[in-house]
Amino acid sequence: MNHAEIDALVKSFIVDTASGAVNPRVQQVVVRLTSDLFKAIEDLDLQPSEIWKGLEYFAEAGASHELGLLAPGIGLERFIDIRQDEAEAKAGLTGGTPRTIEGPLYVAGAPTSTGFARLDDGSESAQGEVLFMQGTVYGADGKPLPGAQVEVWHANLMGNYSFFDKSQSAFNLRRTIITDADGRYQFRSIVPMGYGCPPEGTTQRLLTQLGRHGRRPAHIHFFVSAPAHRKLTTQINIDGDEYLWDDFAFASREGLVPAVTRISDAAALDQKQLSQPFASIDFDFHLYGESAVAPAAEVARQRASA
């Protein structure tokens, strides 16, 4: 069949059979995606067994909750960010902290504190390197934003996240920090490790077929929000990681790789009540103001909540 014949066939399947109330947007999307799928089947001469194996793959990926991992792995989540960047630039919003992917491992409801929080529960203190990260949240007017909300989460030394990894304490390495009167935030944690897709999972199986690895560099996730400002979804990468610019999820971006300083000065150690050197990262967040002509920055998606 040629493409025009496929378009007519899909219309007869989906549009012409409608006898009840139609959601025009849903119909538009289904017609387009079905037409594109049928055209791909025709153009690539996909055989019935290949088609059904594809459907079985998606069924398995859904049952194992890996669709949220597959989306960044094929670049879909990064593509969404590219489109958001373009839309913001078109609306005249430039110069803010770069966004990057959320990933599938956020959990709502982390404990809240003002100005400072300790993220780790101390269970990996003997193996991990202490990290202090601090900075200021700036608003659209370039001034510090008191009362901004900084949600932060990252993996442990095994590359695992609390809640999904039941061996960790509740909300380990997860906190919500409200900036102080000067718009400042700070937290103490441990320097995280990178991780890879589950080796026997559906995402890694596909990546292997594509000749790709499934590794991510060490990173720390953030949601940053404030009244009258656009919510920022981003993450910083730990400089020096082997996979810093070879992230299977395509989330590494210029402007999101701050310097890591190792502090061994006796006075600084005494101030932090530490006996060993620690890592320090300075990073400021610059938010955009709300805009009536830019698409919503808050993404409606299913997230875990504890």
Coordinates of C-alpha atoms in Angstrom, one line a residue:
M1 CA 0.0 0.0 0.0
N2 CA 1.2 3.5 -0.6
H3 CA 1.0 6.2 2.1
A4 CA -2.2 7.8 0.7
E5 CA -3.9 4.4 0.8
I6 CA -2.7 3.9 4.4
D7 CA -4.1 7.3 5.4
A8 CA -7.5 6.4 3.9
L9 CA -7.5 3.0 5.6
V10 CA -6.7 4.5 9.0
K11 CA -9.4 7.1 8.6
S12 CA -11.9 4.3 7.8
F13 CA -10.8 2.4 11.0
I14 CA -10.7 5.3 13.5
V15 CA -12.6 8.3 12.2
D16 CA -15.4 6.9 10.1
T17 CA -16.4 4.3 12.7
A18 CA -17.0 7.0 15.4
S19 CA -20.6 7.0 16.5
G20 CA -20.3 8.7 19.9
A21 CA -18.8 11.9 21.3
V22 CA -15.2 12.3 20.0
N23 CA -12.3 13.9 21.8
P24 CA -10.8 15.8 18.8
R25 CA -7.3 15.9 20.3
V26 CA -7.2 12.3 21.1
Q27 CA -8.5 11.4 17.7
Q28 CA -6.0 13.6 16.0
V29 CA -3.1 12.0 17.9
V30 CA -4.3 8.4 17.4
V31 CA -4.9 8.9 13.7
R32 CA -1.4 10.3 13.3
L33 CA 0.5 7.7 15.3
T34 CA -1.5 4.8 13.8
S35 CA -0.8 6.1 10.3
D36 CA 2.9 6.5 11.0
L37 CA 3.0 3.0 12.5
F38 CA 1.3 1.4 9.5
K39 CA 3.6 3.3 7.1
A40 CA 6.6 2.1 9.0
I41 CA 5.3 -1.5 8.9
E42 CA 4.9 -1.1 5.1
D43 CA 8.1 0.7 4.4
L44 CA 10.2 -1.7 6.5
D45 CA 8.3 -4.8 5.5
L46 CA 7.8 -5.8 9.1
Q47 CA 6.7 -9.4 9.4
P48 CA 3.8 -10.5 11.7
S49 CA 6.2 -12.2 14.1
E50 CA 8.3 -9.0 14.4
I51 CA 5.2 -6.9 15.1
W52 CA 3.9 -9.2 17.8
K53 CA 7.3 -9.4 19.4
G54 CA 7.3 -5.6 19.5
L55 CA 4.0 -5.6 21.2
E56 CA 5.2 -8.2 23.7
Y57 CA 8.2 -6.1 24.4
F58 CA 6.1 -3.0 25.3
A59 CA 3.8 -5.2 27.4
E60 CA 6.9 -6.5 29.3
A61 CA 8.4 -3.1 29.7
G62 CA 5.2 -1.8 31.1
A63 CA 4.7 -4.7 33.5
S64 CA 8.3 -4.2 34.8
H65 CA 7.8 -0.4 35.1
E66 CA 10.7 0.3 32.7
L67 CA 8.9 2.5 30.2
G68 CA 10.1 5.5 32.3
L69 CA 13.6 4.2 31.7
L70 CA 13.1 3.5 28.0
A71 CA 11.9 7.0 27.4
P72 CA 15.3 8.7 28.2
G73 CA 17.1 5.7 26.7
I74 CA 15.8 6.3 23.2
G75 CA 16.1 10.1 23.6
L76 CA 12.4 10.8 24.0
E77 CA 12.7 12.7 27.3
R78 CA 15.6 14.8 25.9
F79 CA 13.6 15.5 22.8
I80 CA 10.8 16.8 25.0
D81 CA 13.3 19.1 26.7
I82 CA 14.6 20.4 23.4
R83 CA 11.1 21.4 22.4
Q84 CA 10.6 23.1 25.7
D85 CA 13.8 25.0 25.3
E86 CA 12.8 26.2 21.9
A87 CA 9.4 27.3 23.1
E88 CA 10.9 29.3 26.0
A89 CA 13.4 30.9 23.7
K90 CA 10.6 31.9 21.3
A91 CA 8.8 33.4 24.3
G92 CA 11.9 35.5 25.0
L93 CA 13.0 33.4 28.0
T94 CA 16.8 32.9 27.9
G95 CA 19.7 32.8 30.3
G96 CA 18.2 30.7 33.0
T97 CA 19.6 27.5 34.4
P98 CA 19.4 24.7 31.8
R99 CA 16.7 22.1 32.2
T100 CA 17.3 18.5 31.8
I101 CA 15.4 15.2 32.2
E102 CA 13.5 14.3 35.4
G103 CA 14.0 10.5 35.0
P104 CA 11.6 8.0 36.6
L105 CA 12.8 8.0 40.3
Y106 CA 11.3 11.0 42.0
V107 CA 9.2 10.4 45.1
A108 CA 6.9 13.1 46.4
G109 CA 6.7 13.9 50.1
A110 CA 10.3 14.2 51.2
P111 CA 10.9 15.9 54.6
T112 CA 11.1 19.7 54.4
S113 CA 13.5 22.1 56.2
T114 CA 14.6 25.7 55.8
G115 CA 18.1 26.7 54.6
F116 CA 19.9 23.5 55.2
A117 CA 19.2 19.7 55.2
R118 CA 21.2 16.5 55.6
L119 CA 20.2 14.1 52.9
D120 CA 22.0 10.9 53.8
D121 CA 21.0 8.7 56.8
G122 CA 24.7 7.9 57.7
S123 CA 24.6 4.3 56.6
E124 CA 27.3 4.8 54.0
S125 CA 29.4 7.3 55.9
A126 CA 32.3 4.9 56.2
Q127 CA 32.5 4.3 52.5
G128 CA 31.3 7.6 51.0
E129 CA 32.8 11.0 50.5
V130 CA 31.0 13.7 52.4
L131 CA 29.5 16.4 50.1
F132 CA 28.3 19.9 50.9
M133 CA 26.4 21.6 48.1
Q134 CA 25.2 25.2 48.4
G135 CA 24.0 28.1 46.4
T136 CA 21.4 30.8 45.8
V137 CA 18.1 30.6 43.9
Y138 CA 17.6 33.8 41.8
G139 CA 14.3 35.0 40.4
A140 CA 13.4 36.5 37.1
D141 CA 14.5 39.9 38.3
G142 CA 18.0 38.6 39.1
K143 CA 17.4 39.0 42.8
P144 CA 17.7 36.1 45.4
L145 CA 14.4 34.4 46.1
P146 CA 13.6 33.7 49.8
G147 CA 11.1 30.9 50.3
A148 CA 11.9 29.1 47.0
Q149 CA 11.5 25.3 47.1
V150 CA 14.5 23.1 46.2
E151 CA 13.6 19.4 46.0
V152 CA 16.7 17.2 45.7
W153 CA 17.3 13.5 45.3
H154 CA 20.1 11.2 44.2
A155 CA 21.4 7.6 44.3
N156 CA 23.5 6.0 47.0
L157 CA 26.9 4.4 46.5
M158 CA 25.3 1.3 44.9
G159 CA 23.5 3.5 42.3
N160 CA 20.2 2.8 43.9
Y161 CA 17.4 5.2 45.0
S162 CA 15.4 5.0 48.3
F163 CA 11.8 3.9 48.0
F164 CA 12.5 1.8 45.0
D165 CA 15.4 0.2 46.9
K166 CA 13.6 -1.2 49.9
S167 CA 16.9 -1.8 51.8
Q168 CA 17.3 2.0 52.3
S169 CA 15.6 4.1 55.0
A170 CA 12.6 6.2 54.0
F171 CA 13.6 9.3 52.1
N172 CA 17.3 8.5 52.3
L173 CA 19.0 11.0 50.0
R174 CA 15.8 12.9 49.4
R175 CA 14.8 16.3 50.9
T176 CA 12.9 19.5 50.2
I177 CA 14.8 22.7 51.2
I178 CA 13.1 26.1 51.5
T179 CA 15.6 28.8 50.8
D180 CA 16.4 31.2 53.7
A181 CA 15.9 34.9 53.9
D182 CA 18.9 35.4 51.5
G183 CA 17.6 32.9 48.9
R184 CA 20.2 30.4 50.0
Y185 CA 20.1 26.6 50.2
Q186 CA 22.7 24.1 51.4
F187 CA 22.7 20.4 52.0
R188 CA 25.1 17.7 53.3
S189 CA 25.1 14.3 51.7
I190 CA 27.6 11.9 50.1
V191 CA 29.0 12.1 46.6
P192 CA 26.7 9.8 44.6
M193 CA 27.7 7.1 42.2
G194 CA 26.5 6.6 38.7
Y195 CA 24.4 3.6 37.7
G196 CA 23.2 1.5 34.9
C197 CA 20.0 0.0 33.6
P198 CA 19.0 -3.3 35.1
P199 CA 21.2 -5.7 33.1
E200 CA 18.4 -8.2 32.4
G201 CA 15.7 -5.5 32.0
T202 CA 13.8 -4.6 28.8
T203 CA 15.7 -1.3 28.4
Q204 CA 19.1 -2.8 28.5
R205 CA 18.1 -5.6 26.1
L206 CA 17.1 -3.0 23.5
L207 CA 20.2 -0.9 24.1
T208 CA 22.4 -4.0 23.6
Q209 CA 20.6 -4.7 20.3
L210 CA 21.5 -1.1 19.3
G211 CA 25.1 -1.6 20.4
R212 CA 24.7 0.9 23.3
H213 CA 25.6 0.9 27.0
G214 CA 23.0 1.8 29.6
R215 CA 25.2 3.8 32.0
R216 CA 24.6 7.2 33.6
P217 CA 27.2 9.5 35.2
A218 CA 26.9 10.3 38.9
H219 CA 24.3 13.1 39.2
I220 CA 21.9 14.9 41.5
H221 CA 18.3 15.8 40.6
F222 CA 16.4 19.0 41.4
F223 CA 13.0 20.5 41.2
V224 CA 13.2 24.2 41.9
S225 CA 10.0 26.3 42.2
A226 CA 8.8 29.6 43.6
P227 CA 5.5 31.6 43.3
A228 CA 5.2 33.5 40.0
H229 CA 8.1 31.5 38.5
R230 CA 8.4 28.6 36.1
K231 CA 9.3 25.3 37.8
L232 CA 12.8 24.1 36.9
T233 CA 13.5 20.4 36.4
T234 CA 17.2 19.8 36.2
Q235 CA 20.2 17.9 37.5
I236 CA 23.9 18.5 37.9
N237 CA 26.5 15.9 37.0
I238 CA 29.6 15.1 39.1
D239 CA 32.6 16.3 37.2
G240 CA 35.2 13.7 36.4
D241 CA 32.8 10.8 36.0
E242 CA 33.7 8.3 33.3
Y243 CA 30.3 8.7 31.6
L244 CA 30.0 12.5 32.1
W245 CA 29.5 13.1 28.3
D246 CA 28.4 9.6 27.4
D247 CA 25.1 9.4 29.3
F248 CA 22.8 6.8 27.9
A249 CA 19.9 9.2 28.8
F250 CA 21.3 12.2 27.0
A251 CA 20.9 14.4 30.1
S252 CA 24.4 15.9 30.3
R253 CA 24.4 19.6 29.3
E254 CA 26.8 22.5 29.4
G255 CA 26.2 24.6 32.4
L256 CA 25.2 21.6 34.6
V257 CA 28.7 20.4 35.5
P258 CA 29.9 22.5 38.4
A259 CA 33.4 22.2 39.8
V260 CA 33.9 19.9 42.7
T261 CA 36.3 21.3 45.3
R262 CA 38.0 19.1 47.8
I263 CA 38.3 20.8 51.2
S264 CA 41.0 19.7 53.6
D265 CA 41.7 22.9 55.5
A266 CA 41.6 22.3 59.3
A267 CA 39.5 25.3 60.1
A268 CA 36.9 24.3 57.5
L269 CA 36.8 20.7 58.7
D270 CA 36.4 21.9 62.3
Q271 CA 33.5 24.2 61.2
K272 CA 31.8 21.3 59.6
Q273 CA 32.6 19.0 62.6
L274 CA 34.4 16.6 60.3
S275 CA 37.7 14.8 60.6
Q276 CA 38.2 13.9 57.0
P277 CA 38.4 16.1 53.8
F278 CA 35.1 16.7 52.0
A279 CA 33.8 17.6 48.6
S280 CA 32.1 21.0 48.0
I281 CA 29.9 22.2 45.1
D282 CA 28.7 25.7 44.6
F283 CA 25.7 26.0 42.3
D284 CA 23.1 28.7 41.8
F285 CA 19.7 28.3 40.2
H286 CA 18.2 31.0 37.9
L287 CA 14.5 30.8 37.4
Y288 CA 12.3 32.2 34.7
G289 CA 9.1 34.2 35.5
E290 CA 5.8 32.8 34.6
S291 CA 4.9 33.4 30.9
A292 CA 1.5 33.3 29.3
V293 CA 3.0 32.5 25.9
A294 CA 5.3 29.6 27.0
P295 CA 4.0 26.0 27.5
A296 CA 3.5 24.8 31.0
A297 CA 6.7 24.0 32.9
E298 CA 4.9 21.6 35.3
V299 CA 4.7 18.2 33.6
A300 CA 1.7 16.1 34.4
R301 CA 3.0 12.6 34.8
Q302 CA 2.5 9.7 37.2
R303 CA 5.1 9.8 40.1
A304 CA 5.7 7.8 43.2
S305 CA 4.5 9.2 46.5
A306 CA 5.4 7.9 50.0

